[in-house]
Short mmCIF file of C-alpha atoms in Angstrom, two decimals:
data_model
loop_
_atom_site.label_atom_id
_atom_site.label_comp_id
_atom_site.label_asym_id
_atom_site.label_seq_id
_atom_site.Cartn_x
_atom_site.Cartn_y
_atom_site.Cartn_z
CA MET A 1067 -27.46 -44.76 26.26
CA THR A 1068 -26.39 -46.23 29.61
CA VAL A 1069 -28.93 -48.59 31.17
CA ILE A 1070 -29.42 -48.34 34.92
CA SER A 1071 -30.22 -51.72 36.44
CA ASN A 1072 -32.09 -52.70 39.59
CA THR A 1073 -28.75 -53.89 40.96
CA ASP A 1074 -27.31 -50.39 40.47
CA ILE A 1075 -30.25 -48.88 42.34
CA HIS A 1076 -29.97 -51.42 45.16
CA TYR A 1077 -26.33 -50.70 45.87
CA ILE A 1078 -26.59 -46.93 45.48
CA LYS A 1079 -29.32 -47.05 48.14
CA GLN A 1080 -26.80 -48.88 50.30
CA THR A 1081 -24.20 -46.16 49.72
CA LEU A 1082 -26.75 -43.54 50.80
CA ARG A 1083 -27.40 -45.41 54.06
CA LEU A 1084 -23.66 -45.56 54.69
CA ALA A 1085 -23.18 -41.89 53.79
CA ARG A 1086 -25.78 -40.77 56.37
CA LYS A 1087 -23.55 -42.12 59.13
CA GLY A 1088 -21.38 -39.05 58.56
CA LEU A 1089 -24.25 -36.59 59.15
CA GLY A 1090 -22.99 -33.55 61.03
CA ARG A 1091 -19.33 -34.67 60.95
CA THR A 1092 -18.01 -34.19 57.41
CA SER A 1093 -18.45 -30.44 56.84
CA PRO A 1094 -17.49 -28.78 54.61
CA ASN A 1095 -17.09 -32.06 52.73
CA PRO A 1096 -20.07 -34.05 51.41
CA MET A 1097 -21.48 -37.21 52.95
CA VAL A 1098 -20.31 -40.16 50.90
CA GLY A 1099 -20.71 -43.92 51.15
CA ALA A 1100 -19.09 -46.59 48.98
CA VAL A 1101 -19.62 -50.30 48.38
CA VAL A 1102 -17.36 -52.75 46.50
CA VAL A 1103 -19.19 -55.72 44.95
CA ARG A 1104 -17.58 -58.75 43.31
CA ARG A 1105 -19.67 -61.53 41.76
CA GLY A 1106 -22.78 -60.43 43.65
CA THR A 1107 -21.08 -60.25 47.05
CA VAL A 1108 -20.14 -57.14 49.02
CA VAL A 1109 -16.39 -57.38 49.68
CA GLY A 1110 -15.82 -53.88 51.02
CA GLN A 1111 -17.74 -50.84 52.23
CA GLY A 1112 -17.09 -47.57 53.99
CA PHE A 1113 -18.15 -43.96 54.46
CA HIS A 1114 -16.46 -40.58 54.82
CA GLN A 1115 -16.27 -40.01 58.57
CA LYS A 1116 -14.76 -36.53 58.83
CA ALA A 1117 -13.09 -33.79 56.78
CA GLY A 1118 -9.43 -34.64 56.28
CA GLY A 1119 -10.05 -38.34 56.88
CA PRO A 1120 -10.12 -41.12 54.26
CA HIS A 1121 -12.75 -40.82 51.56
CA ALA A 1122 -15.49 -43.44 51.38
CA GLU A 1123 -13.91 -45.04 48.30
CA GLN A 1124 -10.60 -45.41 50.08
CA ALA A 1125 -12.21 -47.02 53.13
CA ALA A 1126 -14.20 -49.48 50.99
CA LEU A 1127 -11.23 -50.40 48.77
CA VAL A 1128 -8.94 -50.96 51.74
CA GLN A 1129 -11.52 -53.29 53.26
CA ALA A 1130 -11.91 -55.14 49.96
CA GLY A 1131 -8.15 -55.62 49.57
CA ALA A 1132 -7.19 -57.97 46.71
CA LYS A 1133 -10.88 -58.78 46.13
CA ALA A 1134 -11.32 -55.32 44.60
CA LYS A 1135 -9.68 -56.51 41.37
CA GLY A 1136 -12.36 -56.99 38.72
CA ALA A 1137 -15.11 -55.72 41.06
CA THR A 1138 -17.67 -52.91 40.76
CA LEU A 1139 -17.49 -49.83 42.97
CA TYR A 1140 -20.73 -48.11 43.92
CA VAL A 1141 -20.62 -44.58 45.38
CA ASN A 1142 -23.27 -41.86 45.77
CA LEU A 1143 -20.93 -39.07 44.57
CA GLU A 1144 -18.61 -39.04 41.55
CA PRO A 1145 -15.09 -40.09 42.63
CA CYS A 1146 -12.66 -37.19 42.80
CA ASN A 1147 -9.69 -36.87 40.45
CA HIS A 1148 -8.02 -33.91 42.15
CA PHE A 1149 -5.83 -33.41 45.19
CA GLY A 1150 -7.42 -31.89 48.30
CA ARG A 1151 -6.61 -32.89 51.86
CA THR A 1152 -6.34 -36.45 50.54
CA PRO A 1153 -5.09 -37.99 47.24
CA PRO A 1154 -7.58 -38.44 44.38
CA CYS A 1155 -9.81 -41.51 44.60
CA ALA A 1156 -9.84 -42.07 40.83
CA GLN A 1157 -6.15 -43.04 40.84
CA LEU A 1158 -6.71 -45.52 43.69
CA ILE A 1159 -9.68 -47.03 41.85
CA LEU A 1160 -7.43 -47.67 38.85
CA GLU A 1161 -4.62 -49.10 40.98
CA LYS A 1162 -6.96 -51.53 42.75
CA GLY A 1163 -8.21 -52.97 39.45
CA ILE A 1164 -11.85 -51.91 39.68
CA LYS A 1165 -13.52 -52.68 36.33
CA LYS A 1166 -16.72 -50.65 36.74
CA VAL A 1167 -17.82 -47.59 38.71
CA VAL A 1168 -21.46 -46.70 39.35
CA PHE A 1169 -22.24 -43.37 41.03
CA GLY A 1170 -25.28 -41.31 41.91
CA MET A 1171 -24.49 -37.68 41.19
CA THR A 1172 -21.79 -35.69 39.43
CA ASP A 1173 -19.41 -33.70 41.62
CA PRO A 1174 -21.07 -30.24 41.78
CA ASN A 1175 -17.73 -28.45 42.26
CA PRO A 1176 -17.55 -26.15 39.19
CA LYS A 1177 -13.78 -26.67 38.99
CA VAL A 1178 -13.91 -30.46 38.74
CA ARG A 1179 -17.45 -31.34 37.66
CA GLY A 1180 -17.41 -34.55 35.60
CA GLY A 1181 -13.63 -34.81 35.75
CA GLY A 1182 -13.55 -38.02 37.76
CA ALA A 1183 -15.87 -39.91 35.42
CA GLN A 1184 -14.06 -38.63 32.35
CA TRP A 1185 -10.67 -39.69 33.72
CA LEU A 1186 -11.90 -43.17 34.67
CA ARG A 1187 -13.40 -43.72 31.22
CA SER A 1188 -10.13 -42.62 29.62
CA LYS A 1189 -8.43 -45.44 31.54
CA GLY A 1190 -10.85 -48.06 30.22
CA ILE A 1191 -13.07 -48.32 33.30
CA GLU A 1192 -16.81 -48.61 32.64
CA VAL A 1193 -18.75 -45.80 34.29
CA VAL A 1194 -22.50 -45.55 34.98
CA ALA A 1195 -23.69 -42.16 36.25
CA GLY A 1196 -26.94 -40.62 37.53
CA VAL A 1197 -28.32 -43.50 39.61
CA LEU A 1198 -30.89 -42.10 42.09
CA GLU A 1199 -29.48 -38.65 41.34
CA LYS A 1200 -32.36 -36.78 43.00
CA GLU A 1201 -31.94 -38.71 46.26
CA CYS A 1202 -28.18 -38.20 46.16
CA ARG A 1203 -28.52 -34.44 45.68
CA LYS A 1204 -31.07 -34.25 48.50
CA LEU A 1205 -28.67 -35.97 50.89
CA ASN A 1206 -25.89 -33.51 50.07
CA GLU A 1207 -28.02 -30.38 49.58
CA VAL A 1208 -25.81 -28.52 52.05
CA PHE A 1209 -22.60 -29.36 50.18
CA VAL A 1210 -24.16 -28.55 46.79
CA LYS A 1211 -25.19 -25.06 47.96
CA TRP A 1212 -21.84 -24.26 49.58
CA ILE A 1213 -19.57 -25.56 46.81
CA THR A 1214 -21.56 -23.86 44.01
CA THR A 1215 -22.27 -20.48 45.65
CA GLY A 1216 -19.66 -20.11 48.38
CA MET A 1217 -22.44 -19.50 50.93
CA PRO A 1218 -23.89 -21.78 53.62
CA PHE A 1219 -27.15 -23.66 53.25
CA VAL A 1220 -29.68 -21.73 55.38
CA ILE A 1221 -32.37 -23.47 57.43
CA LEU A 1222 -34.90 -21.11 58.98
CA LYS A 1223 -36.54 -22.62 62.08
CA ALA A 1224 -39.44 -21.37 64.18
CA ALA A 1225 -41.77 -22.70 66.87
CA ALA A 1226 -45.21 -21.12 66.69
CA SER A 1227 -48.79 -21.42 67.85
CA LEU A 1228 -51.67 -22.28 65.55
CA ASP A 1229 -52.20 -18.54 65.00
CA GLY A 1230 -48.56 -18.05 64.02
CA ARG A 1231 -47.31 -16.42 67.22
CA ILE A 1232 -43.83 -17.11 68.58
CA ALA A 1233 -44.36 -15.23 71.86
CA THR A 1234 -47.07 -13.52 73.89
CA ARG A 1235 -47.46 -9.74 73.99
CA THR A 1236 -45.11 -9.69 77.01
CA GLY A 1237 -42.44 -11.65 75.16
CA ASP A 1238 -42.97 -14.97 76.96
CA SER A 1239 -42.15 -17.90 74.66
CA LYS A 1240 -41.26 -20.83 76.97
CA TRP A 1241 -42.39 -23.27 75.97
CA ILE A 1242 -44.55 -23.10 72.86
CA SER A 1243 -43.39 -26.43 71.45
CA ASN A 1244 -43.32 -29.74 73.31
CA GLU A 1245 -40.35 -31.78 74.51
CA ARG A 1246 -40.26 -33.97 71.38
CA SER A 1247 -40.03 -30.90 69.16
CA ARG A 1248 -37.28 -29.39 71.29
CA GLN A 1249 -35.27 -32.60 71.07
CA THR A 1250 -35.65 -32.47 67.28
CA VAL A 1251 -34.22 -28.94 67.34
CA HIS A 1252 -31.20 -30.18 69.30
CA HIS A 1253 -30.64 -32.84 66.64
CA LEU A 1254 -30.83 -30.12 64.01
CA ARG A 1255 -28.22 -28.07 65.88
CA SER A 1256 -25.89 -31.07 66.09
CA HIS A 1257 -25.98 -31.42 62.29
CA VAL A 1258 -25.15 -27.82 61.32
CA ASP A 1259 -21.96 -25.76 61.43
CA ALA A 1260 -23.54 -22.69 63.02
CA VAL A 1261 -26.74 -21.47 64.65
CA LEU A 1262 -27.80 -17.80 64.47
CA VAL A 1263 -30.12 -15.61 66.50
CA GLY A 1264 -30.77 -11.88 66.68
CA ILE A 1265 -29.85 -9.67 69.61
CA ASN A 1266 -33.51 -9.37 70.69
CA THR A 1267 -33.63 -13.12 71.26
CA VAL A 1268 -30.47 -12.94 73.38
CA VAL A 1269 -31.83 -10.06 75.47
CA MET A 1270 -35.29 -11.62 75.96
CA ASP A 1271 -34.49 -15.34 76.30
CA ASP A 1272 -30.76 -15.49 77.16
CA PRO A 1273 -30.33 -18.80 75.31
CA LEU A 1274 -27.33 -21.14 75.45
CA LEU A 1275 -27.80 -22.43 71.86
CA THR A 1276 -25.90 -25.58 72.73
CA VAL A 1277 -26.80 -29.16 71.84
CA ARG A 1278 -28.50 -31.02 74.68
CA LEU A 1279 -29.21 -34.61 73.69
CA ARG A 1280 -29.78 -37.62 75.90
CA LYS A 1281 -27.34 -39.78 73.94
CA GLY A 1282 -25.01 -39.75 70.97
CA LYS A 1283 -21.99 -37.66 70.10
CA ILE A 1284 -22.46 -33.97 70.90
CA ASN A 1285 -21.27 -31.43 68.35
CA ASP A 1286 -21.98 -27.88 69.46
CA PRO A 1287 -22.26 -25.52 66.48
CA LEU A 1288 -20.68 -22.09 66.30
CA ARG A 1289 -23.14 -19.63 67.88
CA ILE A 1290 -23.70 -16.42 65.93
CA VAL A 1291 -25.49 -13.31 67.18
CA LEU A 1292 -26.68 -10.67 64.73
CA ASP A 1293 -26.19 -7.52 66.80
CA PRO A 1294 -25.87 -4.30 64.72
CA ARG A 1295 -25.43 -1.98 67.74
CA LEU A 1296 -23.51 -4.42 69.97
CA ARG A 1297 -26.19 -4.45 72.67
CA ILE A 1298 -25.34 -7.92 73.94
CA PRO A 1299 -25.19 -8.08 77.77
CA LEU A 1300 -21.73 -9.00 79.04
CA LYS A 1301 -23.31 -11.64 81.29
CA ALA A 1302 -25.26 -13.35 78.49
CA LYS A 1303 -25.09 -17.16 78.70
CA ILE A 1304 -23.96 -17.31 75.08
CA LEU A 1305 -20.70 -15.64 76.14
CA GLU A 1306 -19.84 -18.32 78.71
CA ASP A 1307 -17.84 -20.13 76.01
CA PRO A 1308 -16.48 -17.22 73.97
CA SER A 1309 -14.42 -19.43 71.65
CA GLN A 1310 -17.67 -20.82 70.24
CA THR A 1311 -19.36 -17.44 69.81
CA LEU A 1312 -19.26 -15.00 66.90
CA ILE A 1313 -20.97 -11.60 66.94
CA VAL A 1314 -21.85 -9.89 63.68
CA THR A 1315 -22.20 -6.16 64.19
CA GLY A 1316 -22.41 -2.93 62.25
CA ALA A 1317 -19.89 -0.19 61.62
CA GLY A 1318 -21.54 2.08 64.21
CA ALA A 1319 -21.06 -0.28 67.15
CA SER A 1320 -19.27 0.94 70.28
CA ILE A 1321 -15.51 0.53 69.96
CA ARG A 1322 -15.19 0.30 73.76
CA LYS A 1323 -17.77 -2.50 73.95
CA LYS A 1324 -16.11 -4.24 71.03
CA ASN A 1325 -12.69 -4.14 72.71
CA ASN A 1326 -14.20 -5.37 75.97
CA LEU A 1327 -15.79 -8.38 74.30
CA GLU A 1328 -12.71 -9.21 72.25
CA SER A 1329 -10.59 -9.15 75.43
CA LYS A 1330 -12.81 -11.95 76.73
CA GLY A 1331 -12.10 -14.03 73.61
CA VAL A 1332 -15.28 -13.24 71.66
CA GLU A 1333 -14.79 -12.88 67.90
CA ILE A 1334 -16.54 -9.91 66.31
CA ILE A 1335 -17.10 -9.22 62.62
CA SER A 1336 -18.09 -5.71 61.55
CA LEU A 1337 -20.07 -5.39 58.33
CA PRO A 1338 -21.50 -2.39 56.48
CA GLU A 1339 -25.17 -1.55 56.98
CA GLN A 1340 -27.96 -0.42 54.68
CA GLY A 1341 -30.91 1.34 56.28
CA GLY A 1342 -29.80 0.21 59.72
CA ARG A 1343 -29.66 -3.43 58.68
CA ILE A 1344 -26.68 -5.67 58.07
CA SER A 1345 -26.71 -7.29 54.64
CA ILE A 1346 -27.63 -10.94 55.12
CA ARG A 1347 -26.08 -11.86 51.79
CA GLU A 1348 -22.78 -10.20 52.71
CA MET A 1349 -22.78 -11.99 56.06
CA LEU A 1350 -23.42 -15.36 54.39
CA SER A 1351 -20.55 -14.75 51.99
CA VAL A 1352 -18.23 -14.10 54.93
CA LEU A 1353 -19.42 -17.25 56.70
CA GLY A 1354 -19.01 -19.29 53.55
CA ARG A 1355 -15.42 -18.16 53.13
CA ARG A 1356 -14.78 -19.39 56.66
CA GLY A 1357 -15.80 -22.88 55.55
CA LEU A 1358 -19.23 -22.84 57.21
CA SER A 1359 -21.49 -24.83 54.92
CA SER A 1360 -24.74 -24.85 56.96
CA LEU A 1361 -26.54 -22.32 59.13
CA LEU A 1362 -29.60 -22.79 61.35
CA VAL A 1363 -31.47 -19.52 61.87
CA GLU A 1364 -33.50 -19.65 65.10
CA GLY A 1365 -34.90 -16.13 65.20
CA GLY A 1366 -36.42 -13.99 66.27
CA ALA A 1367 -39.07 -12.43 64.09
CA GLU A 1368 -37.00 -9.50 62.80
CA VAL A 1369 -34.11 -11.79 61.86
CA HIS A 1370 -36.54 -14.08 60.05
CA GLY A 1371 -37.90 -11.04 58.24
CA SER A 1372 -34.41 -9.98 57.15
CA PHE A 1373 -33.62 -13.41 55.70
CA LEU A 1374 -36.96 -13.56 53.90
CA MET A 1375 -36.64 -9.99 52.59
CA GLU A 1376 -33.31 -10.86 50.98
CA LYS A 1377 -34.59 -14.31 49.93
CA GLN A 1378 -31.67 -15.95 51.69
CA LEU A 1379 -33.12 -19.21 52.93
CA ASP A 1380 -32.95 -22.72 51.51
CA LYS A 1381 -35.23 -24.69 53.82
CA LEU A 1382 -38.02 -23.87 56.26
CA VAL A 1383 -38.58 -25.92 59.42
CA LEU A 1384 -41.64 -25.14 61.58
CA PHE A 1385 -42.90 -26.62 64.81
CA ILE A 1386 -46.57 -25.71 65.22
CA ALA A 1387 -48.05 -26.25 68.68
CA PRO A 1388 -51.78 -26.95 69.26
CA LEU A 1389 -52.50 -23.71 71.09
CA LEU A 1390 -53.73 -20.20 70.40
CA ILE A 1391 -51.99 -17.12 71.83
CA GLY A 1392 -53.83 -14.19 70.28
CA GLY A 1393 -53.29 -10.50 70.89
CA ARG A 1394 -52.47 -7.73 68.43
CA GLN A 1395 -49.07 -7.17 70.04
CA ALA A 1396 -48.07 -10.85 70.25
CA LYS A 1397 -45.04 -11.59 68.09
CA GLY A 1398 -45.58 -13.28 64.74
CA MET A 1399 -42.92 -15.58 63.35
CA VAL A 1400 -41.84 -13.10 60.64
CA GLY A 1401 -41.18 -9.41 61.26
CA GLY A 1402 -39.89 -6.69 59.00
CA GLY A 1403 -41.86 -4.51 56.61
CA GLY A 1404 -43.65 -7.39 54.91
CA ILE A 1405 -45.13 -7.43 51.44
CA THR A 1406 -47.97 -5.42 49.90
CA ARG A 1407 -49.42 -8.04 47.54
CA ILE A 1408 -50.05 -11.76 47.92
CA SER A 1409 -48.39 -12.24 44.53
CA GLU A 1410 -45.12 -11.13 46.18
CA ALA A 1411 -45.30 -13.82 48.87
CA LEU A 1412 -42.55 -16.40 49.08
CA ARG A 1413 -44.11 -19.73 48.20
CA PHE A 1414 -42.90 -23.17 49.23
CA LYS A 1415 -42.83 -26.63 47.69
CA GLU A 1416 -41.93 -30.21 48.62
CA MET A 1417 -43.70 -29.74 51.92
CA LYS A 1418 -43.43 -32.58 54.43
CA VAL A 1419 -45.75 -32.68 57.44
CA LYS A 1420 -45.75 -35.06 60.40
CA SER A 1421 -46.88 -35.20 64.02
CA LEU A 1422 -44.43 -34.92 66.92
CA LYS A 1423 -46.54 -36.09 69.86
CA GLY A 1424 -49.14 -33.40 69.22
CA ASP A 1425 -46.98 -30.70 67.65
CA ILE A 1426 -46.98 -30.42 63.87
CA PHE A 1427 -43.60 -30.59 62.14
CA VAL A 1428 -43.39 -28.88 58.75
CA GLU A 1429 -40.41 -28.96 56.39
CA ALA A 1430 -40.52 -27.15 53.05
CA TYR A 1431 -38.33 -25.57 50.39
CA PRO A 1432 -38.83 -22.11 48.87
CA GLU A 1433 -39.73 -21.91 45.21
CA LYS A 1434 -36.82 -20.27 43.41
#
């Protein structure tokens, strides 16, 4: 049985801190950090900065240079032993003379799972696996979902009042949450590949769905509108940059409207419908095949209801404001037909709650 030491834990924590520097920039690849240690001293470190760029192991080994010989390599994800956009890291590890490799989690790719560790051991390199595995999987939860299912990791986000309303009876929703909460949403957008809203949200709020941060690198996600009947106004703000907009519509949408939008550079995907609704699962499969590994769903209520009905969400993010809206016709955060029994309710676990200058931030994961 392999013994995991405090030293192993210390340096894997360091690889996780390095890996987080790639947040929002490595998709569809995972976030990876690597540290090379020789005789108790860090001689090289690095992280994966973007898809197609050098892997973390490569960056750390290049920095270590000749000092890598006889050293230990720490990395939060099992080194690859297959060719992708870059050569396999396992071969480089062997060439640089690394004597021991310690990693956090096994590569979840079903085609290569465990292959890197097995190959390194076959070459006489000591391998320690499973250090802080839970933390490593949490960091790369998006990559794990996409590489194992072919579908993006779905984050459902809503801003609501204490009584669960996302708008008044007249549809007014600006602003339920405070400035701190809205800035947090912009950070969320900058970390995902795509953000999705329903056509009702576009018609009522006319959102931009761009990232507006005071500082830092801005990465605008692909903006997706779920619009079964292609009702989107031609002057909607979301169409101002058509190259960054995708409309998902149904088979019964107007061909004339479709041609008009496509002539402006807007991409449209037509999917089959069931009961007047587009299959969320089918849409996610299409998005996954496009290489989109994460999706932020921002509403509205009927869209939320569709995702919940098909059980197609991986994380829930709520911003609860300290106010009451009331009214029978005020919009709740989840629409659709709903359930008939409490036993059918979708329950959540691993709930994290914190204050955002008065608003309540809630993050939770659905029980599978």
